GROMACS .gro file of C-alpha atoms in nm:
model
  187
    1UNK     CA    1   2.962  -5.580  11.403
    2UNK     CA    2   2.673  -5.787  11.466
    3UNK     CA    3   2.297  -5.672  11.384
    4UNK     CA    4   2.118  -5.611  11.742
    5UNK     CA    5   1.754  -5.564  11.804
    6UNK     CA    6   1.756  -5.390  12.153
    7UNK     CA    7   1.353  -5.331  12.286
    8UNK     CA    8   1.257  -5.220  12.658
    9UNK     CA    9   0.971  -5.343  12.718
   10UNK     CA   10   0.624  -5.188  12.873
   11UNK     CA   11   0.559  -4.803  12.920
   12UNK     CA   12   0.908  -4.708  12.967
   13UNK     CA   13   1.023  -4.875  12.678
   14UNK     CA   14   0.861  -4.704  12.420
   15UNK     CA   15   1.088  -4.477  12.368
   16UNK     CA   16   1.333  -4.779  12.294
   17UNK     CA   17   1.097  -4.887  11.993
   18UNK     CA   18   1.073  -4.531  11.842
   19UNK     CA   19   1.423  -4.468  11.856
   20UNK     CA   20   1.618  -4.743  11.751
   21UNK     CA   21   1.734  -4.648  11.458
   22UNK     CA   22   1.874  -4.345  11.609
   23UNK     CA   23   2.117  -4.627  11.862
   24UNK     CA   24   2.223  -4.863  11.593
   25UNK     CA   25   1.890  -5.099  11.604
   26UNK     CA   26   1.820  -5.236  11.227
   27UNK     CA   27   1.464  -5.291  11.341
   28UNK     CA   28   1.176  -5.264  11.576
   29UNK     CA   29   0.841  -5.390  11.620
   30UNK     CA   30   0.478  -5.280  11.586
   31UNK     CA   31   0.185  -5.414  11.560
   32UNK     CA   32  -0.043  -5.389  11.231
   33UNK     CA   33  -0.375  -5.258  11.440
   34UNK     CA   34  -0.453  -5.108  11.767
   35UNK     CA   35  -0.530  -5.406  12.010
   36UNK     CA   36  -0.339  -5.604  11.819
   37UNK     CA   37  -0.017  -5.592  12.001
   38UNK     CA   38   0.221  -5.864  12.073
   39UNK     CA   39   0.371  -5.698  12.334
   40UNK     CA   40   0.253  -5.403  12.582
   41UNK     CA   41   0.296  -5.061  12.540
   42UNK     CA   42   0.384  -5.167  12.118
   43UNK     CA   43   0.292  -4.874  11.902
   44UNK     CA   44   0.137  -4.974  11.560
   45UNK     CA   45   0.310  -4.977  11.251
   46UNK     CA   46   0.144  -4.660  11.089
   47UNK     CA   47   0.177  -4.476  11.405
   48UNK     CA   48   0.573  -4.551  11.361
   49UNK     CA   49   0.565  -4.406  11.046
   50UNK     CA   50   0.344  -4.143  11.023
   51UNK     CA   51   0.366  -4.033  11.391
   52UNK     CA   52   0.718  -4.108  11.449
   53UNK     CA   53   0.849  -4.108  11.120
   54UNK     CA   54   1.080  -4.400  11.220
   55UNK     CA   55   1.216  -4.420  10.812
   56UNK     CA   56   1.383  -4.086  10.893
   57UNK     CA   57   1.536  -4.171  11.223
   58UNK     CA   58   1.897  -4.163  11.214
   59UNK     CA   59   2.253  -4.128  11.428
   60UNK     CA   60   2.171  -3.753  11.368
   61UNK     CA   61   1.859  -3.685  11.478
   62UNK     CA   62   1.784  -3.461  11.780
   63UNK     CA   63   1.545  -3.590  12.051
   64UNK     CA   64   1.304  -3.422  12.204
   65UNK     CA   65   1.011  -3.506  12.403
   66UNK     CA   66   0.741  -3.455  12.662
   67UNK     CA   67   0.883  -3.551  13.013
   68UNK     CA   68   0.556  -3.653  13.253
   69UNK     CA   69   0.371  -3.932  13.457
   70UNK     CA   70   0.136  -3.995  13.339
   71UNK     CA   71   0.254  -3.923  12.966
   72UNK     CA   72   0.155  -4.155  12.754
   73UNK     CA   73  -0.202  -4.000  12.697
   74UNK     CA   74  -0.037  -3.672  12.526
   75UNK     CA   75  -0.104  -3.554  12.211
   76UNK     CA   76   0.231  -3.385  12.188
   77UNK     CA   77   0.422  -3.623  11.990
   78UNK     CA   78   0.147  -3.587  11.661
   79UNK     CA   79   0.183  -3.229  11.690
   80UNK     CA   80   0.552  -3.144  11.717
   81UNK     CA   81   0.645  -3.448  11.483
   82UNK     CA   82   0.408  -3.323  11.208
   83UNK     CA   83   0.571  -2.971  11.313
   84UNK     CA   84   0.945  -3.112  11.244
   85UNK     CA   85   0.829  -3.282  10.951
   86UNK     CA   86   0.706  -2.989  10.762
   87UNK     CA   87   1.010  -2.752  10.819
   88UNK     CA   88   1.254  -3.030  10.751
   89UNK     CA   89   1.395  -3.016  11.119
   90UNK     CA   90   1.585  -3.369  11.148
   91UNK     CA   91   1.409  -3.440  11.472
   92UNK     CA   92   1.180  -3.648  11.639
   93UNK     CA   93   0.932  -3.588  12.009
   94UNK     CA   94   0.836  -3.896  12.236
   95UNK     CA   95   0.680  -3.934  12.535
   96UNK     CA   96   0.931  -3.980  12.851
   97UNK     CA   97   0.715  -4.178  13.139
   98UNK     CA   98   0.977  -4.003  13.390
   99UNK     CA   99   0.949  -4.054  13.791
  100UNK     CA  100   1.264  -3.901  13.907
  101UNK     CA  101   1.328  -3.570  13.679
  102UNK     CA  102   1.669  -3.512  13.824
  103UNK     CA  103   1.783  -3.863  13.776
  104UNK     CA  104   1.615  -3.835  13.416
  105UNK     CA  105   1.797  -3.512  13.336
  106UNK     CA  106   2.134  -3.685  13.435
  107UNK     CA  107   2.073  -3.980  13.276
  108UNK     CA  108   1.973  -3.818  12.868
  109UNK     CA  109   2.322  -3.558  12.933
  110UNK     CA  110   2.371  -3.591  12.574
  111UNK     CA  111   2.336  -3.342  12.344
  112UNK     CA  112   2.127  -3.549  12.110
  113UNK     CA  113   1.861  -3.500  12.394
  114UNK     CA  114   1.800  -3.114  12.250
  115UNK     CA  115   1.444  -3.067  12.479
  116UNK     CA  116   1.174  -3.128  12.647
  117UNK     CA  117   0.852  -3.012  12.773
  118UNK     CA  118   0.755  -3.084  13.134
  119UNK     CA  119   0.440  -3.134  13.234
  120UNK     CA  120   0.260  -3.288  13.579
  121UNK     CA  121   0.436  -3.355  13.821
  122UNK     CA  122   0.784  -3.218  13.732
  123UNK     CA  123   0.740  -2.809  13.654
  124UNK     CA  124   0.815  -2.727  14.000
  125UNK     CA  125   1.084  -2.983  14.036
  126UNK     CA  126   1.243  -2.856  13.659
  127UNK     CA  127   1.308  -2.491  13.834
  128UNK     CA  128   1.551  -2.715  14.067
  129UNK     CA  129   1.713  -2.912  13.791
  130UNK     CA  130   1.806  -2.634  13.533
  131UNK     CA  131   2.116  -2.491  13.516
  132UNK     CA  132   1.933  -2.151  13.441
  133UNK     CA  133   1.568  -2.013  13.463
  134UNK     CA  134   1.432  -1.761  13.273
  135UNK     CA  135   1.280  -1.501  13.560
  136UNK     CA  136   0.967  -1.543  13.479
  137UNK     CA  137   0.933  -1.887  13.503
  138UNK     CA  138   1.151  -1.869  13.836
  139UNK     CA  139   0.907  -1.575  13.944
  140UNK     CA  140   0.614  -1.843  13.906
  141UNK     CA  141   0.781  -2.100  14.009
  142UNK     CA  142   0.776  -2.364  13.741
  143UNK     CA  143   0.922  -2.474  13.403
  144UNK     CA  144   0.729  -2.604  13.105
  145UNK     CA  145   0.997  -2.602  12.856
  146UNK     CA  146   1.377  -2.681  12.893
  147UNK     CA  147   1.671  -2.675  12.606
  148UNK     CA  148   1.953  -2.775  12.632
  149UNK     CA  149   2.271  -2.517  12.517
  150UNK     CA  150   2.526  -2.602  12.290
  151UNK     CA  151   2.764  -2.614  12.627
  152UNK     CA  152   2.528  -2.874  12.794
  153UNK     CA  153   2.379  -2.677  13.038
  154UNK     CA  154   1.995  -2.690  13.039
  155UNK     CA  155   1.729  -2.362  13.069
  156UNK     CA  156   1.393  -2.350  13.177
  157UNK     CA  157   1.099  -2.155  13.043
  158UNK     CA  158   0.769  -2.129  13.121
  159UNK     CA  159   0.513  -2.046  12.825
  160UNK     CA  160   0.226  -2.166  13.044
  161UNK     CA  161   0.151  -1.788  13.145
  162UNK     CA  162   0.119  -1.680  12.777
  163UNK     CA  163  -0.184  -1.868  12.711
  164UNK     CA  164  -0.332  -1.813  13.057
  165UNK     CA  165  -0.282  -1.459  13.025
  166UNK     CA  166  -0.450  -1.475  12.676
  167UNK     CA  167  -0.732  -1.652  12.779
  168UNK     CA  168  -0.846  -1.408  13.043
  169UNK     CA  169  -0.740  -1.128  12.824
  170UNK     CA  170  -0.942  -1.286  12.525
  171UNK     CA  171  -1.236  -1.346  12.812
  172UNK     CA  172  -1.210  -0.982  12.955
  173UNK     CA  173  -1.255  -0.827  12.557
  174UNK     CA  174  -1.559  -1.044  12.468
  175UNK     CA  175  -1.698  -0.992  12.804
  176UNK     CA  176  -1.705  -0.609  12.782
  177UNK     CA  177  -1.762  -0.606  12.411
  178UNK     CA  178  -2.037  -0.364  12.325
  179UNK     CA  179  -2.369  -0.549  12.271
  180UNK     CA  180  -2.464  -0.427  11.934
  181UNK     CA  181  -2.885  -0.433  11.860
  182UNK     CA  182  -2.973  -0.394  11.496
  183UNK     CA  183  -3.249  -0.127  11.468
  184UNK     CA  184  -3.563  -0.241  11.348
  185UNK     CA  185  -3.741   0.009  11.077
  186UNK     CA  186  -4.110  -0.028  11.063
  187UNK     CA  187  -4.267   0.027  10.719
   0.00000   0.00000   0.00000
């Protein structure tokens, strides 16, 4: 019954300031500038709101998030937030600064933790850790993107290949694309 304020502090601990709300906090802090902060790894105000979009965070929103280290250089948080935002999707996408991915996995068990993405050094550890791997992904041997199944269990995908696969295809195309000379007409 009594008001908490419950903050982790440094890189880990970010995720504590975003999500707050979501735990019972009735506040968190941020800074008013960049460079500014009272404390390290404190996101600024507008960042919380128009990044995070802390006013919305509730008991009900699903987590997701980017699971790296070093993660806290991704730009993956603006874009899926802005994403969630514009379909309505109660939802929110922070960074996880993650050293263990097994341990991490174990640790956010509840549903509220809907997915992640995995990036360096985990997507060959995440084939390990999921409960069931798309073939693909297991044919490659890593995971870039895990959900987690009504029933708990977690899959892994790996989307990587699409755009790799584009790339060279998009490469190949303009590469052999017929050079086309405009005739010149002399008067």
């Amino acid at each position: 019954q009594v008001p908490i304020i419950g903050l982790v502090m440094n890189d880990r601990g970010f995720i504590s300031r975003v999500l707050c709300p979501k735990f019972g906090g009735y506040l968190t802090f941020g800074s008013l500038e960049k460079g500014k902060e009272s404390a390290p790894s404190q996101p600024t105000a507008a960042d919380l709101i128009n990044v995070y979009n802390i006013r919305q965070i509730g008991p009900d929103t699903k987590v997701f998030g980017i699971i790296g280290n070093p993660v806290g250089h991704s730009k993956s948080p603006i874009l899926h937030n802005e994403a969630f935002r514009s379909v309505g999707l109660n939802a929110v996408y922070v960074p996880f600064l993650v050293d263990d991915l097994a341990k991490f996995l174990s640790t956010y068990s509840s549903p509220d933790f809907a997915g992640f993405s995995c990036t360096i050094p985990h997507k060959e550890a995440a084939v390990r850790c999921c409960d069931e791997v798309d073939p693909i992904a297991r044919d490659i041997g890593a995971v870039n993107t895990i959900i987690r199944k009504p029933d708990g269990k977690l899959v892994g995908y790996n989307t990587d290949y699409v755009g790799a696969i584009s790339a060279i295809e998009d490469g190949i195309r303009g590469f052999y694309m017929p050079l086309y000379i405009e005739p010149l007409y002399y008067c």
